[in-house]
mmCIF file of C-alpha atoms in Angstrom:
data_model
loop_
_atom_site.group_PDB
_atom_site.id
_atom_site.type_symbol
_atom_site.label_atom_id
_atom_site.label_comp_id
_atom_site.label_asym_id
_atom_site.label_seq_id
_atom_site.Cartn_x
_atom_site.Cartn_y
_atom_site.Cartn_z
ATOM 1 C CA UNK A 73 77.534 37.416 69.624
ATOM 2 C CA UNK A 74 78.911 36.307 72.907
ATOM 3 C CA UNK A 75 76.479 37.068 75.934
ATOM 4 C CA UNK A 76 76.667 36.133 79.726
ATOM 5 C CA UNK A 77 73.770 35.012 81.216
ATOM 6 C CA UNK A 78 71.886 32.101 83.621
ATOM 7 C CA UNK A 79 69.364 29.351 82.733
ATOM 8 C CA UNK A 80 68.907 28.572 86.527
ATOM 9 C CA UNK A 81 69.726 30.570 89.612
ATOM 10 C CA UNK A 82 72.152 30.715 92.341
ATOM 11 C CA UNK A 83 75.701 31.235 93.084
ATOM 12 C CA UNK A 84 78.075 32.854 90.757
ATOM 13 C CA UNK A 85 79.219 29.973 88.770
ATOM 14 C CA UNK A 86 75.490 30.180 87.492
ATOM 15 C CA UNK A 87 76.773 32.777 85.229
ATOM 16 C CA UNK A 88 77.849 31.464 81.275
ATOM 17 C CA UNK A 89 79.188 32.620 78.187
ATOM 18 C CA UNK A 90 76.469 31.929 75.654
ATOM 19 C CA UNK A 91 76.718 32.482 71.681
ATOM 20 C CA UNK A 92 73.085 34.620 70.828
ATOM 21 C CA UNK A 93 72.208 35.954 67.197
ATOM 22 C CA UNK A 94 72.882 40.122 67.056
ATOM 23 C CA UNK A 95 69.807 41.711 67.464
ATOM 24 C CA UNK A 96 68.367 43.900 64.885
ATOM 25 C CA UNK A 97 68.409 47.370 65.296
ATOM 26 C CA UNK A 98 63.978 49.132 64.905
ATOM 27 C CA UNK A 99 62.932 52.216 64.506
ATOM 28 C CA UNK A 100 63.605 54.610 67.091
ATOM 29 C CA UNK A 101 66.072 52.588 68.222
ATOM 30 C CA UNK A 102 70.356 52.368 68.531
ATOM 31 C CA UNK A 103 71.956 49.179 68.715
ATOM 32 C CA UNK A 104 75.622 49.356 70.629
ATOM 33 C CA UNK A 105 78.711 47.584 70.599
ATOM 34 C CA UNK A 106 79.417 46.775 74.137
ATOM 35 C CA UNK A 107 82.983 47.239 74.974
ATOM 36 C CA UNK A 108 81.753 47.618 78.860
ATOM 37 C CA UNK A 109 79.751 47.001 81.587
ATOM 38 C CA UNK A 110 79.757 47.358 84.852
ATOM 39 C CA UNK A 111 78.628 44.926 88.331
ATOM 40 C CA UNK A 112 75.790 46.509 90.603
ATOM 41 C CA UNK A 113 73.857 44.914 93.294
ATOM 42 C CA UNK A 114 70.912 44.322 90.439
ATOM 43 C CA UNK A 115 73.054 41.850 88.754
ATOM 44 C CA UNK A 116 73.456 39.571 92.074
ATOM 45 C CA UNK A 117 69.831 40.287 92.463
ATOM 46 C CA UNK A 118 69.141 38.957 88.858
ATOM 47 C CA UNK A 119 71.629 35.637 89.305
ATOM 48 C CA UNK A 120 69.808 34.554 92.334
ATOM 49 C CA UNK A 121 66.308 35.001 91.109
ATOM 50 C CA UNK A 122 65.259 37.996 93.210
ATOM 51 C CA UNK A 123 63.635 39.523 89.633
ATOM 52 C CA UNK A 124 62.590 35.935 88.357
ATOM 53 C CA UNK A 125 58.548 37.323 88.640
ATOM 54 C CA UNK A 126 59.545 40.386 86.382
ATOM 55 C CA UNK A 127 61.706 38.168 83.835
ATOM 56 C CA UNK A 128 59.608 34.662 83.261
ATOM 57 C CA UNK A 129 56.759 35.415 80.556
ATOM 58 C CA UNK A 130 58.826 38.558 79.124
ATOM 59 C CA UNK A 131 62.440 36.852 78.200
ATOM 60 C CA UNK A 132 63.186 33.494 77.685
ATOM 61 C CA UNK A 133 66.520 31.930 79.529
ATOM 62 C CA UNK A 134 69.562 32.952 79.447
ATOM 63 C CA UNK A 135 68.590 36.089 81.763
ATOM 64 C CA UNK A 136 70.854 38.670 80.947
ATOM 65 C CA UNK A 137 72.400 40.943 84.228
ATOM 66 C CA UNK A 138 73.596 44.204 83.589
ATOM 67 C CA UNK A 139 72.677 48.070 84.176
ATOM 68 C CA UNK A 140 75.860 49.436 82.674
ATOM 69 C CA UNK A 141 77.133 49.999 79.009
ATOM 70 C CA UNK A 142 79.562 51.453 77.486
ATOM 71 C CA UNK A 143 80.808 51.332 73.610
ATOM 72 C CA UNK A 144 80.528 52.470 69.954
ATOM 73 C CA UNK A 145 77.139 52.947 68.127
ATOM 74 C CA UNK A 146 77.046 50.311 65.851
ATOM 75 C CA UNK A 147 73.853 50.818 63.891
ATOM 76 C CA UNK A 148 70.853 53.240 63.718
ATOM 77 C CA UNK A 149 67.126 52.497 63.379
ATOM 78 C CA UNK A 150 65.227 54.050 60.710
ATOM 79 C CA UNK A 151 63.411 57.020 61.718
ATOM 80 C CA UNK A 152 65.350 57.080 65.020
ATOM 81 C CA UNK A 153 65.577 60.884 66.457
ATOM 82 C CA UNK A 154 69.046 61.389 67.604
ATOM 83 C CA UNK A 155 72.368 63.385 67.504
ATOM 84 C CA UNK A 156 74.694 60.374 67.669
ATOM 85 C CA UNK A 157 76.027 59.027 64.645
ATOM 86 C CA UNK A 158 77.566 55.233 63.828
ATOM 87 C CA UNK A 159 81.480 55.246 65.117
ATOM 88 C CA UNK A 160 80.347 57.261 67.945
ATOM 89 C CA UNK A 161 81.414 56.534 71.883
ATOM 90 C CA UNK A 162 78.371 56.395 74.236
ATOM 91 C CA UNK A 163 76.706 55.177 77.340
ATOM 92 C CA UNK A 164 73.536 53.971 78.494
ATOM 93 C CA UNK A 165 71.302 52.573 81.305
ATOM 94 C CA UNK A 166 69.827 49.243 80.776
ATOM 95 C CA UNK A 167 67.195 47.313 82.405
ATOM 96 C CA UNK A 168 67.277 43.863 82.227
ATOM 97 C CA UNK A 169 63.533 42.833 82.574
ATOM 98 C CA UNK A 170 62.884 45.336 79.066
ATOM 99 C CA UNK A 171 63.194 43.598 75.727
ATOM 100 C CA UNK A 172 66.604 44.454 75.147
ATOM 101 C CA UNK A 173 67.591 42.035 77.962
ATOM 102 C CA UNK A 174 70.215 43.400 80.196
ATOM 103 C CA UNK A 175 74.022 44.728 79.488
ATOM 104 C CA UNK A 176 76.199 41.792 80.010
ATOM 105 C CA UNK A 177 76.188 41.363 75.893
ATOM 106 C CA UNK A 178 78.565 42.611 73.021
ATOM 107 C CA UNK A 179 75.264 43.695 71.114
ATOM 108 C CA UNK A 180 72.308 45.555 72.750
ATOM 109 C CA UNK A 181 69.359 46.917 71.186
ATOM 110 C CA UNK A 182 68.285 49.825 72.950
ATOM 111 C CA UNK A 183 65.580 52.870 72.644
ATOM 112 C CA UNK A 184 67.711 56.104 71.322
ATOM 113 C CA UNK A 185 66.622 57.310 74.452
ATOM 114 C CA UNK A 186 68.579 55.597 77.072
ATOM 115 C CA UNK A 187 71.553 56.899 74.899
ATOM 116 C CA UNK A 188 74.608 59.262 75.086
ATOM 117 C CA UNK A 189 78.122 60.149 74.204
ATOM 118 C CA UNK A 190 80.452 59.320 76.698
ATOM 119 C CA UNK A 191 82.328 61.239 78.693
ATOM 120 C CA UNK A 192 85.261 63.141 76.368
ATOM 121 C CA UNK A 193 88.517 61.231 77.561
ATOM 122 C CA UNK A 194 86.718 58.453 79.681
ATOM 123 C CA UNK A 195 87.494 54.994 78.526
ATOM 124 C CA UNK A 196 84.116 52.345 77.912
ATOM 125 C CA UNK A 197 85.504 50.736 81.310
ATOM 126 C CA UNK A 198 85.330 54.534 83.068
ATOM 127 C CA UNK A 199 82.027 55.587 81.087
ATOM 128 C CA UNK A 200 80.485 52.292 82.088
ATOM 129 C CA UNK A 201 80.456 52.848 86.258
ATOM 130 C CA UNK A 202 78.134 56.422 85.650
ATOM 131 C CA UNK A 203 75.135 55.693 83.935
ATOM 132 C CA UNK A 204 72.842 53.574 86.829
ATOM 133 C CA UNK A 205 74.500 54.337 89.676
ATOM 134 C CA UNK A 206 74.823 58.394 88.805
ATOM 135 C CA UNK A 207 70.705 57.861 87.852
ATOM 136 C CA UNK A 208 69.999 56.805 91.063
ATOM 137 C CA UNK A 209 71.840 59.046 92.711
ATOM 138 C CA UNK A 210 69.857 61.876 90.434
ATOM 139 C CA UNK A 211 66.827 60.391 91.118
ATOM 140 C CA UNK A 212 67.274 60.613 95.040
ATOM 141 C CA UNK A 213 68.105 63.950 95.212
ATOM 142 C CA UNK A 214 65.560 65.082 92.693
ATOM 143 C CA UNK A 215 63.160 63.436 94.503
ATOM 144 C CA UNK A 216 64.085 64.802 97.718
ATOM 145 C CA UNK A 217 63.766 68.205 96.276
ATOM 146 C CA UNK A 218 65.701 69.698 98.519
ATOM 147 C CA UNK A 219 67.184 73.683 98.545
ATOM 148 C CA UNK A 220 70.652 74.866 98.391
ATOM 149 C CA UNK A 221 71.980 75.365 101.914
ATOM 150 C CA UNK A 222 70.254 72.520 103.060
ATOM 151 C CA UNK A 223 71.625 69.717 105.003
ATOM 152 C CA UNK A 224 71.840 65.819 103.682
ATOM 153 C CA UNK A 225 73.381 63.020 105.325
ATOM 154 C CA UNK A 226 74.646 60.171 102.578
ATOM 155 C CA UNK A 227 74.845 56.382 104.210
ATOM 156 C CA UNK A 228 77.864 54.569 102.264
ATOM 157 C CA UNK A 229 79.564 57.693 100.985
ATOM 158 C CA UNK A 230 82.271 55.845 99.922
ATOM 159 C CA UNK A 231 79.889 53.047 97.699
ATOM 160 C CA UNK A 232 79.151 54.128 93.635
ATOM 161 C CA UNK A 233 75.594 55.058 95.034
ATOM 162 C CA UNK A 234 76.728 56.979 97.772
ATOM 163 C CA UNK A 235 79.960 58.569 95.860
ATOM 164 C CA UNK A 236 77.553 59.990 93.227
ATOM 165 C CA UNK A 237 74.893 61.350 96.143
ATOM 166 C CA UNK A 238 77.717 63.238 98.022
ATOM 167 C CA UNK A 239 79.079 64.741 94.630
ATOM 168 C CA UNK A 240 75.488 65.538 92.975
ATOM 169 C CA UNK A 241 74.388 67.175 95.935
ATOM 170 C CA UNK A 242 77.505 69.258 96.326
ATOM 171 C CA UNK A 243 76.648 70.386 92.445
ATOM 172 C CA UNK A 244 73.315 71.141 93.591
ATOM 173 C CA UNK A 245 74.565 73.482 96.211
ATOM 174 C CA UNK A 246 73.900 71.468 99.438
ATOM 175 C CA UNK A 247 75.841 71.164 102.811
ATOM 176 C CA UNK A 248 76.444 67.155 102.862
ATOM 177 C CA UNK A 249 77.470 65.264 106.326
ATOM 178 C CA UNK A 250 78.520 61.430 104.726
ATOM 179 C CA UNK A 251 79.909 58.524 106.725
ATOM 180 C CA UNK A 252 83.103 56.690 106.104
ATOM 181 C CA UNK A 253 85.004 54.223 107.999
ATOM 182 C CA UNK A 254 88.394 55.406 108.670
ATOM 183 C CA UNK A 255 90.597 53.949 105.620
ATOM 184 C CA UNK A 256 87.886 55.761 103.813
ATOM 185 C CA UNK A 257 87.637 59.327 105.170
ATOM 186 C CA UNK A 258 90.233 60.818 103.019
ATOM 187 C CA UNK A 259 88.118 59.231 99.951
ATOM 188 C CA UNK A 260 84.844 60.529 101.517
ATOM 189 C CA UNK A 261 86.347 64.294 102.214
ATOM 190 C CA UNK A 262 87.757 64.751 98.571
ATOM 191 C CA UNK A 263 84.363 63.581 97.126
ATOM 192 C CA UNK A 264 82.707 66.533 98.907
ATOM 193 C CA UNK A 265 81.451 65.974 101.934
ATOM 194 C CA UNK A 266 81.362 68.835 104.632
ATOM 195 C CA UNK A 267 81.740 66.677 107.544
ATOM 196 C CA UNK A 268 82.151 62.891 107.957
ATOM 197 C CA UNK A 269 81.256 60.799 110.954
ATOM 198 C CA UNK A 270 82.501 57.272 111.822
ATOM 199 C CA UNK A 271 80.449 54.478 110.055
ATOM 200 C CA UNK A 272 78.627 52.238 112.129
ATOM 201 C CA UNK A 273 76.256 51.501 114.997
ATOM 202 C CA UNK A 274 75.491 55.226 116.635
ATOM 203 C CA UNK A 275 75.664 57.034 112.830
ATOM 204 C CA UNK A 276 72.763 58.933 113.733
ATOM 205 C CA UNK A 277 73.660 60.317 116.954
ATOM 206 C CA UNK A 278 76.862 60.992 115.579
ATOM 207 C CA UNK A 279 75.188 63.175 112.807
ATOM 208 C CA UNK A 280 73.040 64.477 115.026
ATOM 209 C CA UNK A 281 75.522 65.916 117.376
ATOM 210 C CA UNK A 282 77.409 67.679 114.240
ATOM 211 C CA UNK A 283 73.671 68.812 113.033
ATOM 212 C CA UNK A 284 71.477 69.235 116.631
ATOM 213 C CA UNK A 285 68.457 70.327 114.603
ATOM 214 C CA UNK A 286 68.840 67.419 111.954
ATOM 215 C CA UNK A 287 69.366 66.740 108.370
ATOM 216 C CA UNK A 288 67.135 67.473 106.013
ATOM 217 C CA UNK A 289 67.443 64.317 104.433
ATOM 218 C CA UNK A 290 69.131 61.605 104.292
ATOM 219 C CA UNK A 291 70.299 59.161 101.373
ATOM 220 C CA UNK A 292 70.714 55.881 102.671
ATOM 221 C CA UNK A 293 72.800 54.256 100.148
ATOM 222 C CA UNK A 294 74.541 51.390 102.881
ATOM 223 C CA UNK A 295 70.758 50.308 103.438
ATOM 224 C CA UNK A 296 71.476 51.462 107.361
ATOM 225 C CA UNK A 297 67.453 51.350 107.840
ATOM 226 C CA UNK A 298 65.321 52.344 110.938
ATOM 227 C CA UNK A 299 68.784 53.228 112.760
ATOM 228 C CA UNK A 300 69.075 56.067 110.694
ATOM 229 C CA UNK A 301 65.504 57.859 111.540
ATOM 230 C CA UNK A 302 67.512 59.491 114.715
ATOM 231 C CA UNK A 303 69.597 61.794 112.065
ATOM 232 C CA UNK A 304 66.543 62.983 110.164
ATOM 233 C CA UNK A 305 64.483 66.450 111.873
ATOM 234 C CA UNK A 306 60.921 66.439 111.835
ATOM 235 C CA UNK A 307 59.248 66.762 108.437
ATOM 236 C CA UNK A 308 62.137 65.494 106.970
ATOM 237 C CA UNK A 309 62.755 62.755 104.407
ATOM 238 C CA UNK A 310 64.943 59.403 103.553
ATOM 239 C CA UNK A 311 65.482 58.286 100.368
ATOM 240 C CA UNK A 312 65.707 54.227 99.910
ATOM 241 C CA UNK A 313 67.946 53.217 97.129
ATOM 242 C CA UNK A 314 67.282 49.572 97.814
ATOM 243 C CA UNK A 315 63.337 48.205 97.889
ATOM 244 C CA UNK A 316 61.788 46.303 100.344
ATOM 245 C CA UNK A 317 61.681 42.524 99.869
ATOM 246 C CA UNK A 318 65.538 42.677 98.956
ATOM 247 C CA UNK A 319 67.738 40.621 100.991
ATOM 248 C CA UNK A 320 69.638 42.851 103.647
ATOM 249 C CA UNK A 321 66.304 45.667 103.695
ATOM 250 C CA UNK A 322 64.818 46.096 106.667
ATOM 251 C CA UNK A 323 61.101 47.605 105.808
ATOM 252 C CA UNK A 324 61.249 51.049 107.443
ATOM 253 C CA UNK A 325 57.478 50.986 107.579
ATOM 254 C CA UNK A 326 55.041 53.982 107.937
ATOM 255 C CA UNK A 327 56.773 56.726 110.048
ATOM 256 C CA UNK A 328 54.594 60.090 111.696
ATOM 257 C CA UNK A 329 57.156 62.626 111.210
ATOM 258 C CA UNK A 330 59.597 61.492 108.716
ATOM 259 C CA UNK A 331 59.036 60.851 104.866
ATOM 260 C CA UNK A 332 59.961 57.787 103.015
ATOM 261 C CA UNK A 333 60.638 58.600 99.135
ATOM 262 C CA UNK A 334 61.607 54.992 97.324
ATOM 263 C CA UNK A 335 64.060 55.541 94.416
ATOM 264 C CA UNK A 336 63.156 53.078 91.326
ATOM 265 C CA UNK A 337 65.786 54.195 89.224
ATOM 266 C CA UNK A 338 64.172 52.507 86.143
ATOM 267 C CA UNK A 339 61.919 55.866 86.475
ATOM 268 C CA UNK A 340 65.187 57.336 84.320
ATOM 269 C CA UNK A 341 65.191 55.054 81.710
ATOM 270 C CA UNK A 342 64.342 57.540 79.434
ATOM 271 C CA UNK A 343 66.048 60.211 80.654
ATOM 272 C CA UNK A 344 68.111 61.550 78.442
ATOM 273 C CA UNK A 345 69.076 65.069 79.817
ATOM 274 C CA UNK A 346 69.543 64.016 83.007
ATOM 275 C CA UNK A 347 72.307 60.766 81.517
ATOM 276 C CA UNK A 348 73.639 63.860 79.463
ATOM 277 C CA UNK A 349 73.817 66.393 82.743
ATOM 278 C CA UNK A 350 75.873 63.662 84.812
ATOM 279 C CA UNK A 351 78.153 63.153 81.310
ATOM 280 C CA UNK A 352 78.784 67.241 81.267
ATOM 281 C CA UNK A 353 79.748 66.802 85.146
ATOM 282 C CA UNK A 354 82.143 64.154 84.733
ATOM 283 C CA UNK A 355 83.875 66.166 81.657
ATOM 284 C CA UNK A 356 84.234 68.939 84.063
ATOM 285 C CA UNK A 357 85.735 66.814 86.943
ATOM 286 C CA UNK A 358 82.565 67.696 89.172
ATOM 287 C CA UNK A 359 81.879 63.406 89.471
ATOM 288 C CA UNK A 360 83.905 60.889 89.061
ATOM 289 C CA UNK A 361 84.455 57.219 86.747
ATOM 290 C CA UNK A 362 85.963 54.705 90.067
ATOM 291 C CA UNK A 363 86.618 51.595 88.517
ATOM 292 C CA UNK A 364 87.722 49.154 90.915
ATOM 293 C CA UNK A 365 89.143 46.184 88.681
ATOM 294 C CA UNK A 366 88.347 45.166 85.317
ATOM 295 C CA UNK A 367 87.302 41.453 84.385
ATOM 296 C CA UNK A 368 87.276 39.753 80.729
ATOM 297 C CA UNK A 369 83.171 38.748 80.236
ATOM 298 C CA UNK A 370 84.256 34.840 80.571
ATOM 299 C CA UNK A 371 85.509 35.103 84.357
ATOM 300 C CA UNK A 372 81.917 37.023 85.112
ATOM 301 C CA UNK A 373 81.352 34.426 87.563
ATOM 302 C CA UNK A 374 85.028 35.560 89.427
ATOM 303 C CA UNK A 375 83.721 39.091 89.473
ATOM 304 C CA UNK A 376 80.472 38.639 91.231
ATOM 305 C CA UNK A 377 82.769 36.477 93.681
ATOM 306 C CA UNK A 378 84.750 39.395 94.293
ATOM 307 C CA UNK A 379 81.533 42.169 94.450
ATOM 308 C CA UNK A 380 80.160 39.652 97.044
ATOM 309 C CA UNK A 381 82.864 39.423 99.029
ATOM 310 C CA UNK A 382 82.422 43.286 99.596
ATOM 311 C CA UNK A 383 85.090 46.160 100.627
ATOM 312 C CA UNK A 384 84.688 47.321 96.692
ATOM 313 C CA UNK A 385 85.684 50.973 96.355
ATOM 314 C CA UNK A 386 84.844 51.756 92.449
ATOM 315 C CA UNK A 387 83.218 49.614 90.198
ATOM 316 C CA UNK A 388 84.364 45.978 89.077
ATOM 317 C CA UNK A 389 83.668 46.674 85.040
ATOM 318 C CA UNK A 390 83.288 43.136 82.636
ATOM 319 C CA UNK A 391 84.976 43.882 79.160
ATOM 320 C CA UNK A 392 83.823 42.458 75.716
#
């Protein structure tokens, strides 16, 4: 099969086509053909060596990016519980340090688990932009635990993370205040939000001016950081979609009267119902499949180029 990958770090042109034997499908296990997958942050993260302590020792070179796939099942394990059946379209979330190596591959081995159909009427390039970014989303707000008629403030409302945070929390029955810059307000407002505010230095006191007594919460999906405490009321909470140690985190430390919740998406692996939940939403138009641009696998390295350069609205998807 033909894989993309990196035997040594750095800049995009790192990234290769490599030819790797199909792996064979376990029990308990579904093996997909890729026709899809989709460029996060992680991938970057992965191509510059950022996860090189949680690869060397558990994969050998190429390193595999990817988070995102999307295609047909191609083969079942024996004694592999599951509803899908060979032929069928699906989706997962893939992590890139597990054995199955990560999605940039037109074969992946996977745990039934991380499986499900695809949206009805999505194509692979749609269904692959939901499955990590909608998880983390999930994960933020079910972390958060907040209660409908609550207030949330979403940093980079018009990002994938931040797209699927206003939306989710709208399905959840919140009240969301989201930032946008200005070419992206009209994006931001038919995703969901109930107010916007400029993006920027000042977000907080902007937010806090719309809100006086505070948000509940806030996800901070453009990685905003200690500027963002001003927006939150006492005993209220911010959910980090980015860890610390990552390049562009600043460590928001210990704080007295505001909790920090860190969102490992990885947590969701395994979790089917909630990869099936954000499938049922997008059927019913509740979320939505941005892509950005599509890419053939070869010109990976072009695609990170473009992801880096930022201003992305949508996903950039590869295609095998």
């Amino acid at each position: 099969m033909k894989a993309v990958g990196v035997f040594h770090y750095g800049e995009p042109d790192v990234l290769e086509v490599v030819d790797l034997p199909i792996p064979e499908v376990g029990p308990g296990q579904i093996r997909l053909r890729v026709h899809a997958a989709a460029v996060n942050p992680s991938d970057v993260l992965l191509r510059m060596g950022y996860t090189d302590q949680m690869l060397a020792g558990r994969l050998t070179p190429p390193y595999r990016p990817g988070m995102d796939a999307a295609g047909v099942v191609d083969a079942i394990g024996p004694d592999t519980v599951t509803g899908l059946r060979v032929g069928d379209r699906v989706m997962a979330m893939v992590i890139p340090i597990d054995p199955s190596g990560g999605a940039y591959a037109e074969y992946l081995v996977l745990d039934a688990r991380q499986v499900v159909r695809a949206p009805a009427g999505s194509t692979h390039v749609e269904a692959a932009t939901l499955p990590m970014n909608g998880l983390t989303a999930r994960r933020a707000l079910d972390v958060l635990g907040l209660t409908p008629g609550d207030w949330i403030a979403v940093t980079g409302a018009a990002g994938a993370v931040g797209g699927y945070a206003v939306q989710l929390a709208k399905a959840d029955g919140l009240r969301v205040v989201a930032d946008a810059a200005p070419a992206d307000e009209e994006l931001v407002r038919a995703l969901g939000a109930d107010l916007v505010v400029d993006r920027g230095p000042g977000v907080a006191q902007r937010i806090r001016e719309l809100i006086p007594g505070g948000v509940e919460a806030v996800v901070d999906a453009a990685i905003i950081g200690p500027e963002v405490l001003e927006a939150v009321r006492a005993g209220g909470q911010i959910a980090l979609v980015r860890s610390d140690g990552e390049p562009g985190v600043t460590p928001l430390g210990q704080q007295e009267n505001v909790t920090i919740q860190n969102i490992f998406v990885p947590e969701y692996r395994y979790a089917n119902d909630k990869l099936d939940a954000l499938r049922a939403l997008a059927e019913e138009g509740r979320i939505s499949l941005r892509v950005a641009e599509e890419f053939p696998a070869h010109r990976a390295a072009a695609a990170h180029r473009r992801f880096e350069a930022g201003g992305v609205r949508g996903r950039l998807v590869l295609t095998f």
